[in-house]
Tab-separated table of C-alpha atoms in Angstrom:
chain	number	residue	atom	x	y	z
A	1	MET	CA	-20.538	-258.875	44.142
A	2	VAL	CA	-21.807	-257.689	40.755
A	3	LYS	CA	-22.089	-259.358	37.370
A	4	SER	CA	-21.602	-256.130	35.424
A	5	PHE	CA	-19.536	-252.972	35.796
A	6	SER	CA	-18.097	-250.177	33.668
A	7	ILE	CA	-14.532	-249.473	32.592
A	8	GLY	CA	-14.569	-245.978	31.153
A	9	ASP	CA	-17.317	-245.876	28.527
A	10	HIS	CA	-17.550	-249.656	28.245
A	11	GLN	CA	-19.981	-251.834	30.135
A	12	VAL	CA	-18.431	-255.170	31.001
A	13	GLY	CA	-20.265	-258.307	32.035
A	14	GLU	CA	-23.779	-259.649	31.843
A	15	GLY	CA	-25.732	-258.382	28.837
A	16	SER	CA	-22.733	-256.689	27.192
A	17	PRO	CA	-20.434	-257.768	24.346
A	18	GLY	CA	-17.264	-259.543	25.384
A	19	TYR	CA	-14.595	-257.068	26.477
A	20	ILE	CA	-11.467	-257.692	24.400
A	21	VAL	CA	-8.078	-256.835	25.897
A	22	ALA	CA	-5.026	-256.848	23.628
A	23	GLU	CA	-2.091	-257.764	25.870
A	24	VAL	CA	1.188	-256.160	24.766
A	25	GLY	CA	3.169	-256.977	27.890
A	26	GLN	CA	6.812	-256.225	27.083
A	27	ALA	CA	6.505	-257.107	23.392
A	28	HIS	CA	7.331	-253.493	22.536
A	29	GLU	CA	10.920	-254.358	23.562
A	30	GLY	CA	11.308	-250.981	25.269
A	31	SER	CA	10.628	-249.046	22.061
A	32	LEU	CA	8.153	-246.223	22.581
A	33	ARG	CA	7.547	-246.038	18.849
A	34	PHE	CA	6.804	-249.773	18.792
A	35	ALA	CA	4.424	-249.334	21.745
A	36	HIS	CA	2.510	-246.706	19.772
A	37	SER	CA	2.265	-249.146	16.868
A	38	PHE	CA	0.717	-251.738	19.172
A	39	ILE	CA	-1.871	-249.193	20.327
A	40	ASP	CA	-2.828	-248.233	16.777
A	41	SER	CA	-3.064	-251.824	15.593
A	42	ALA	CA	-5.122	-252.949	18.603
A	43	ALA	CA	-7.533	-250.055	18.155
A	44	THR	CA	-7.880	-250.705	14.423
A	45	ALA	CA	-8.562	-254.388	15.058
A	46	GLY	CA	-11.464	-253.450	17.352
A	47	ALA	CA	-10.090	-254.245	20.810
A	48	ASP	CA	-11.668	-252.468	23.776
A	49	ALA	CA	-8.425	-252.140	25.730
A	50	VAL	CA	-4.698	-252.450	25.239
A	51	LYS	CA	-2.675	-253.683	28.197
A	52	PHE	CA	0.952	-253.227	29.112
A	53	GLN	CA	3.043	-254.381	32.079
A	54	HIS	CA	4.962	-252.072	34.386
A	55	HIS	CA	8.037	-253.797	35.776
A	56	ILE	CA	10.405	-251.916	38.074
A	57	PRO	CA	13.041	-254.606	38.658
A	58	THR	CA	14.594	-252.946	41.717
A	59	SER	CA	11.156	-252.941	43.373
A	60	GLU	CA	10.050	-256.472	42.586
A	61	SER	CA	13.067	-258.755	42.210
A	62	THR	CA	16.036	-260.076	44.205
A	63	VAL	CA	19.114	-262.004	43.161
A	64	ASP	CA	17.473	-265.161	44.529
A	65	GLU	CA	14.705	-265.128	41.941
A	66	PRO	CA	14.908	-268.184	39.620
A	67	PHE	CA	13.751	-266.036	36.735
A	68	ARG	CA	17.130	-264.262	36.736
A	69	VAL	CA	18.285	-266.286	33.763
A	70	ALA	CA	19.769	-265.264	30.454
A	71	MET	CA	17.255	-264.140	27.806
A	72	GLY	CA	19.511	-264.145	24.796
A	73	SER	CA	22.778	-262.342	24.233
A	74	GLN	CA	21.251	-258.905	24.781
A	75	ASP	CA	19.827	-259.585	28.249
A	76	THR	CA	21.882	-261.711	30.626
A	77	SER	CA	18.893	-262.021	32.978
A	78	ARG	CA	15.203	-261.259	33.178
A	79	TYR	CA	16.168	-258.428	35.524
A	80	GLU	CA	18.143	-256.800	32.719
A	81	TYR	CA	15.285	-257.490	30.305
A	82	TRP	CA	12.816	-255.689	32.563
A	83	ALA	CA	15.190	-252.802	33.037
A	84	ARG	CA	15.823	-252.460	29.299
A	85	THR	CA	12.131	-252.611	28.347
A	86	SER	CA	10.826	-250.259	31.048
A	87	PHE	CA	9.321	-246.854	30.298
A	88	SER	CA	9.775	-243.604	32.209
A	89	VAL	CA	6.850	-241.861	33.886
A	90	GLY	CA	6.739	-239.325	31.055
A	91	GLN	CA	6.599	-242.111	28.479
A	92	TRP	CA	3.719	-243.765	30.314
A	93	TYR	CA	1.813	-240.469	30.115
A	94	GLU	CA	2.483	-240.397	26.378
A	95	ILE	CA	1.241	-243.964	25.966
A	96	LYS	CA	-1.898	-243.203	27.981
A	97	SER	CA	-2.555	-240.066	25.902
A	98	HIS	CA	-2.244	-242.042	22.688
A	99	CYS	CA	-4.761	-244.603	23.984
A	100	ASP	CA	-7.174	-241.787	24.796
A	101	ASP	CA	-6.761	-240.362	21.293
A	102	ARG	CA	-7.538	-243.769	19.751
A	103	LYS	CA	-10.444	-244.313	22.152
A	104	ILE	CA	-9.021	-247.574	23.426
A	105	GLU	CA	-8.731	-248.164	27.176
A	106	PHE	CA	-5.234	-248.040	28.684
A	107	LEU	CA	-4.611	-250.915	31.099
A	108	CYS	CA	-1.339	-251.840	32.727
A	109	SER	CA	-0.449	-254.559	35.224
A	110	PRO	CA	1.688	-253.318	38.130
A	111	PHE	CA	4.207	-255.695	39.687
A	112	SER	CA	5.182	-253.590	42.701
A	113	PHE	CA	3.748	-250.960	45.020
A	114	GLU	CA	5.982	-248.414	43.310
A	115	ALA	CA	4.503	-249.314	39.928
A	116	VAL	CA	1.012	-248.884	41.395
A	117	GLY	CA	1.917	-245.367	42.502
A	118	ILE	CA	3.142	-244.418	39.035
A	119	LEU	CA	0.112	-245.857	37.274
A	120	ARG	CA	-2.187	-244.027	39.673
A	121	ARG	CA	-0.594	-240.776	38.534
A	122	VAL	CA	-0.833	-241.710	34.871
A	123	GLY	CA	-4.452	-242.815	35.286
A	124	VAL	CA	-6.078	-246.226	34.944
A	125	LYS	CA	-9.797	-246.987	35.141
A	126	ALA	CA	-9.331	-250.600	36.201
A	127	TRP	CA	-6.546	-252.652	37.750
A	128	LYS	CA	-5.326	-255.771	35.948
A	129	VAL	CA	-3.623	-258.167	38.359
A	130	ALA	CA	-1.295	-260.748	36.822
A	131	SER	CA	-1.443	-264.400	37.852
A	132	GLY	CA	1.641	-264.162	40.040
A	133	GLU	CA	0.262	-261.296	42.125
A	134	VAL	CA	-3.125	-262.706	43.143
A	135	PHE	CA	-1.688	-264.427	46.226
A	136	GLU	CA	-0.662	-261.151	47.899
A	137	SER	CA	-3.678	-259.984	49.892
A	138	ASP	CA	-1.940	-256.771	50.999
A	139	PHE	CA	-1.274	-255.929	47.343
A	140	ILE	CA	-4.935	-256.522	46.470
A	141	GLU	CA	-6.011	-254.475	49.497
A	142	HIS	CA	-3.772	-251.665	48.266
A	143	LEU	CA	-5.373	-251.707	44.821
A	144	CYS	CA	-8.854	-251.692	46.350
A	145	GLN	CA	-8.183	-248.211	47.775
A	146	ASP	CA	-8.881	-246.711	44.341
A	147	ASN	CA	-12.460	-247.991	44.196
A	148	ILE	CA	-12.136	-249.033	40.546
A	149	PRO	CA	-12.778	-252.479	39.008
A	150	LEU	CA	-10.177	-255.170	39.441
A	151	ILE	CA	-9.472	-257.876	36.845
A	152	ALA	CA	-7.454	-260.835	38.115
A	153	SER	CA	-5.865	-263.658	36.138
A	154	THR	CA	-5.675	-267.054	37.858
A	155	GLY	CA	-2.955	-268.897	35.955
A	156	LEU	CA	-1.279	-270.047	39.184
A	157	ALA	CA	-4.295	-269.961	41.484
A	158	SER	CA	-6.440	-272.614	43.112
A	159	TYR	CA	-10.102	-272.095	43.986
A	160	ALA	CA	-8.956	-271.379	47.545
A	161	ASP	CA	-6.900	-268.483	46.166
A	162	VAL	CA	-9.892	-267.278	44.176
A	163	ASN	CA	-11.978	-267.388	47.366
A	164	LYS	CA	-9.507	-265.027	49.041
A	165	ILE	CA	-9.446	-262.417	46.307
A	166	VAL	CA	-13.234	-262.527	46.037
A	167	ALA	CA	-13.486	-261.985	49.792
A	168	VAL	CA	-11.086	-259.023	49.751
A	169	CYS	CA	-12.893	-257.299	46.874
A	170	GLU	CA	-16.282	-258.032	48.395
A	171	SER	CA	-15.196	-256.487	51.707
A	172	HIS	CA	-14.307	-253.281	49.838
A	173	SER	CA	-17.315	-253.418	47.455
A	174	ILE	CA	-14.926	-253.507	44.491
A	175	PRO	CA	-16.274	-254.817	41.153
A	176	LEU	CA	-14.272	-257.915	40.298
A	177	ALA	CA	-13.601	-259.956	37.181
A	178	VAL	CA	-11.687	-263.218	37.416
A	179	LEU	CA	-10.110	-264.764	34.327
A	180	GLN	CA	-9.400	-268.440	33.818
A	181	CYS	CA	-5.776	-268.672	32.807
A	182	THR	CA	-3.129	-271.360	32.496
A	183	THR	CA	0.451	-270.215	33.009
A	184	GLU	CA	1.997	-272.203	30.191
A	185	TYR	CA	3.474	-270.503	27.133
A	186	PRO	CA	1.998	-271.569	24.811
A	187	THR	CA	-0.917	-273.282	26.545
A	188	PRO	CA	-1.944	-276.653	25.021
A	189	LEU	CA	-5.603	-276.720	24.039
A	190	ASP	CA	-6.344	-279.529	26.488
A	191	ARG	CA	-5.203	-277.288	29.358
A	192	VAL	CA	-7.092	-274.096	28.436
A	193	GLY	CA	-9.866	-274.935	30.945
A	194	LEU	CA	-12.996	-273.403	29.459
A	195	ASN	CA	-15.040	-275.287	32.069
A	196	VAL	CA	-13.502	-273.121	34.795
A	197	ILE	CA	-15.226	-270.003	33.423
A	198	GLU	CA	-18.647	-271.381	34.364
A	199	ARG	CA	-17.342	-272.275	37.822
A	200	LEU	CA	-16.041	-268.713	38.291
A	201	GLU	CA	-19.414	-267.272	37.287
A	202	GLN	CA	-20.940	-269.074	40.270
A	203	TYR	CA	-19.198	-266.544	42.524
A	204	GLY	CA	-21.621	-263.965	41.122
A	205	ILE	CA	-18.804	-262.056	39.435
A	206	VAL	CA	-17.694	-261.236	35.909
A	207	ALA	CA	-15.685	-264.132	34.447
A	208	GLY	CA	-13.576	-264.580	31.354
A	209	LEU	CA	-10.448	-266.036	29.793
A	210	SER	CA	-6.836	-264.936	29.604
A	211	ASP	CA	-5.450	-267.079	26.806
A	212	HIS	CA	-1.839	-267.988	26.060
A	213	SER	CA	-2.456	-270.684	23.456
A	214	GLY	CA	-1.400	-268.678	20.421
A	215	GLN	CA	-4.523	-269.965	18.654
A	216	VAL	CA	-7.913	-268.374	17.958
A	217	PHE	CA	-9.987	-271.347	19.102
A	218	PRO	CA	-10.024	-270.780	22.895
A	219	SER	CA	-11.161	-267.156	22.584
A	220	LEU	CA	-13.842	-267.986	20.034
A	221	ALA	CA	-15.108	-270.885	22.147
A	222	ALA	CA	-15.089	-268.792	25.328
A	223	LEU	CA	-17.026	-265.986	23.643
A	224	SER	CA	-19.594	-268.457	22.323
A	225	LEU	CA	-20.025	-269.758	25.875
A	226	GLY	CA	-20.655	-266.240	27.190
A	227	ALA	CA	-17.263	-265.212	28.600
A	228	SER	CA	-17.383	-261.519	29.503
A	229	ILE	CA	-13.681	-260.694	29.086
A	230	ILE	CA	-11.074	-262.084	26.718
A	231	GLU	CA	-7.421	-261.181	27.168
A	232	ILE	CA	-5.041	-262.150	24.359
A	233	HIS	CA	-1.338	-261.550	23.849
A	234	VAL	CA	-0.720	-259.894	20.475
A	235	THR	CA	2.193	-259.755	18.074
A	236	PHE	CA	2.815	-258.384	14.612
A	237	ASN	CA	4.355	-261.670	13.540
A	238	ARG	CA	4.913	-264.921	15.389
A	239	ASP	CA	8.339	-265.164	13.801
A	240	ILE	CA	9.512	-262.173	15.858
A	241	ALA	CA	11.718	-263.249	18.757
A	242	GLY	CA	10.275	-262.682	22.235
A	243	PRO	CA	9.184	-264.567	25.349
A	244	ASP	CA	5.458	-264.344	24.531
A	245	THR	CA	5.490	-264.498	20.731
A	246	THR	CA	4.472	-268.148	20.379
A	247	SER	CA	1.615	-267.536	22.826
A	248	SER	CA	0.255	-264.547	20.914
A	249	LEU	CA	-2.232	-263.844	18.156
A	250	THR	CA	-1.525	-261.647	15.167
A	251	PHE	CA	-3.574	-258.499	14.704
A	252	GLU	CA	-5.446	-260.151	11.832
A	253	GLU	CA	-6.465	-262.896	14.262
A	254	LEU	CA	-7.346	-260.287	16.882
A	255	ARG	CA	-9.646	-258.642	14.343
A	256	LEU	CA	-11.373	-262.001	13.850
A	257	ILE	CA	-11.909	-262.296	17.607
A	258	CYS	CA	-13.365	-258.771	17.765
A	259	GLU	CA	-15.660	-259.370	14.810
A	260	SER	CA	-16.783	-262.633	16.395
A	261	ARG	CA	-17.479	-260.838	19.678
A	262	ASP	CA	-19.868	-258.476	17.899
A	263	ALA	CA	-21.526	-261.284	15.943
A	264	PHE	CA	-21.965	-263.505	19.004
A	265	HIS	CA	-23.422	-260.632	21.013
A	266	LYS	CA	-25.897	-259.768	18.260
A	267	MET	CA	-27.065	-263.380	18.076
A	268	ASN	CA	-27.227	-263.804	21.859
A	269	MET	CA	-29.241	-260.608	22.284
A	270	SER	CA	-31.686	-261.499	19.487
A	271	PRO	CA	-33.801	-264.459	20.653
A	272	VAL	CA	-36.002	-265.906	17.939
A	273	ASP	CA	-39.631	-266.980	18.360
A	274	LYS	CA	-39.634	-270.119	16.234
A	275	ASP	CA	-43.401	-270.043	15.574
A	276	LEU	CA	-43.345	-266.349	14.644
A	277	LEU	CA	-40.363	-266.956	12.378
A	278	ALA	CA	-42.159	-269.807	10.633
A	279	ARG	CA	-45.211	-267.609	10.044
A	280	SER	CA	-43.049	-264.844	8.609
A	281	LEU	CA	-41.597	-267.373	6.142
A	282	GLY	CA	-45.020	-268.627	5.079
A	283	ASP	CA	-44.584	-268.029	1.342
A	284	LEU	CA	-41.154	-269.648	1.353
A	285	ARG	CA	-42.478	-272.583	3.379
A	286	ASN	CA	-45.136	-273.206	0.711
A	287	ASN	CA	-42.488	-273.216	-2.008
A	288	PHE	CA	-41.006	-276.313	-0.377
A	289	ARG	CA	-44.230	-278.093	0.555
A	290	ARG	CA	-46.023	-280.521	-1.724
A	291	SER	CA	-49.490	-280.562	-3.278
A	292	VAL	CA	-51.627	-283.146	-5.063
A	293	THR	CA	-51.031	-283.739	-8.754
A	294	THR	CA	-51.624	-286.625	-11.142
A	295	LYS	CA	-49.015	-289.200	-12.108
A	296	GLU	CA	-50.013	-289.061	-15.787
A	297	THR	CA	-52.463	-287.354	-18.123
A	298	LEU	CA	-56.054	-288.164	-17.109
A	299	ARG	CA	-59.092	-287.583	-19.303
A	300	LYS	CA	-62.331	-285.842	-18.502
A	301	ASP	CA	-64.815	-287.825	-16.343
A	302	THR	CA	-62.038	-289.998	-14.845
A	303	ILE	CA	-62.886	-290.970	-11.273
A	304	LEU	CA	-59.770	-290.429	-9.190
A	305	THR	CA	-58.167	-293.230	-7.205
A	306	LYS	CA	-55.217	-292.726	-4.905
A	307	ASP	CA	-52.811	-294.691	-7.078
A	308	MET	CA	-53.414	-292.110	-9.873
A	309	LEU	CA	-52.109	-289.324	-7.651
A	310	THR	CA	-48.761	-288.138	-6.317
A	311	SER	CA	-47.303	-285.075	-4.620
A	312	LYS	CA	-45.098	-282.362	-6.118
A	313	LYS	CA	-43.912	-278.871	-5.208
A	314	PRO	CA	-45.022	-276.189	-4.527
A	315	GLY	CA	-47.523	-276.265	-1.714
A	316	TRP	CA	-49.989	-273.816	-3.228
A	317	GLY	CA	-52.496	-276.461	-4.290
A	318	ILE	CA	-54.421	-279.152	-2.443
A	319	PRO	CA	-52.125	-280.309	0.394
A	320	TRP	CA	-50.997	-283.923	0.070
A	321	SER	CA	-52.234	-284.427	3.620
A	322	GLU	CA	-55.749	-283.898	2.189
A	323	VAL	CA	-55.379	-286.293	-0.750
A	324	ASP	CA	-58.176	-288.532	0.564
A	325	SER	CA	-60.612	-285.660	0.068
A	326	VAL	CA	-60.213	-285.823	-3.712
A	327	VAL	CA	-60.213	-289.611	-4.060
A	328	GLY	CA	-63.495	-290.668	-5.715
A	329	LYS	CA	-64.077	-287.275	-7.348
A	330	ARG	CA	-64.708	-286.982	-11.127
A	331	LEU	CA	-62.594	-284.746	-13.403
A	332	LYS	CA	-64.338	-281.857	-15.196
A	333	HIS	CA	-61.775	-281.897	-18.025
A	334	ASN	CA	-58.477	-283.405	-19.078
A	335	VAL	CA	-55.670	-282.931	-16.525
A	336	GLU	CA	-51.920	-282.925	-17.211
A	337	PRO	CA	-49.332	-284.165	-14.645
A	338	ASN	CA	-47.111	-281.085	-15.062
A	339	ARG	CA	-49.352	-278.849	-12.939
A	340	LEU	CA	-51.052	-279.020	-9.567
A	341	LEU	CA	-54.539	-280.436	-9.236
A	342	THR	CA	-57.077	-277.818	-8.081
A	343	LEU	CA	-60.666	-277.901	-6.856
A	344	ASP	CA	-61.659	-276.296	-10.197
A	345	ASP	CA	-60.554	-279.520	-11.886
A	346	LEU	CA	-63.116	-281.559	-9.931
A	347	ILE	CA	-66.839	-282.152	-10.025
A	348	LEU	CA	-67.651	-281.685	-6.328
């Protein structure tokens, strides 16, 4: 397995900035115009990729599925919701073209073999596997045929499930990224599981976080800990109705995540030599250090004792650490306490 791979022009993984994926899902509500708005806003915010979901309800769902429940007055079931919010093949091409124009990577999670076939025609440079699909080894095997990176969320997975997907990708020499994820919408902060990211890295793969908390803190914390990929649901306003709205970030918050990614990467890639830094700040250091001065006005020929002396800034004079070297010396002339004592003030 590898700890770094490329998706289009972006390097993802060890040594690279965190790869930020703006997850649209079905938040476009089936509106192509709205989908274009998501692309523009994600690109402007600084995301590396924008991700959609391709649901073909006839190919992935049966009447026995518990999710076939009413989703408001407009959709009597999730099946109807998927059908209403689906795009045609031609519309997917248009969405992909818009992503190319905005130089943001087009990603889309397939939920059926038929959806995979369509997305292959449209063109994706990496596969994003949703949490509910990671159990299906034949599905993963099918995706591995394209010899492109695979990013898998683990919201429903155990480590045993992670072992299986790692094994499948390793057998096909497919670059793999695994994202810690908790399938709760929104996810409470105490169930985000940042500790899992480090455990996933031990597989020798790219690891990251797919966050559903609706808060900026998990992504910022994950980036600071070195997560290589951050996936975040996005919305224009959390007051908009929708199944993922409360689990999403606004585009202003997404911009903060992207700016933080760049700042964290710059700091992480710029190690500081503490001794060299201290030397480079030598003049400033001396401004804050202390030197020997007198406590009060002393007249010429006074023999200095330590109780006559004190230390004041700056550190350009006789260092206080060397005060004993002036004790017992005689003054050449009167000395005021408002300036530093110097060797020129002393009969040596």
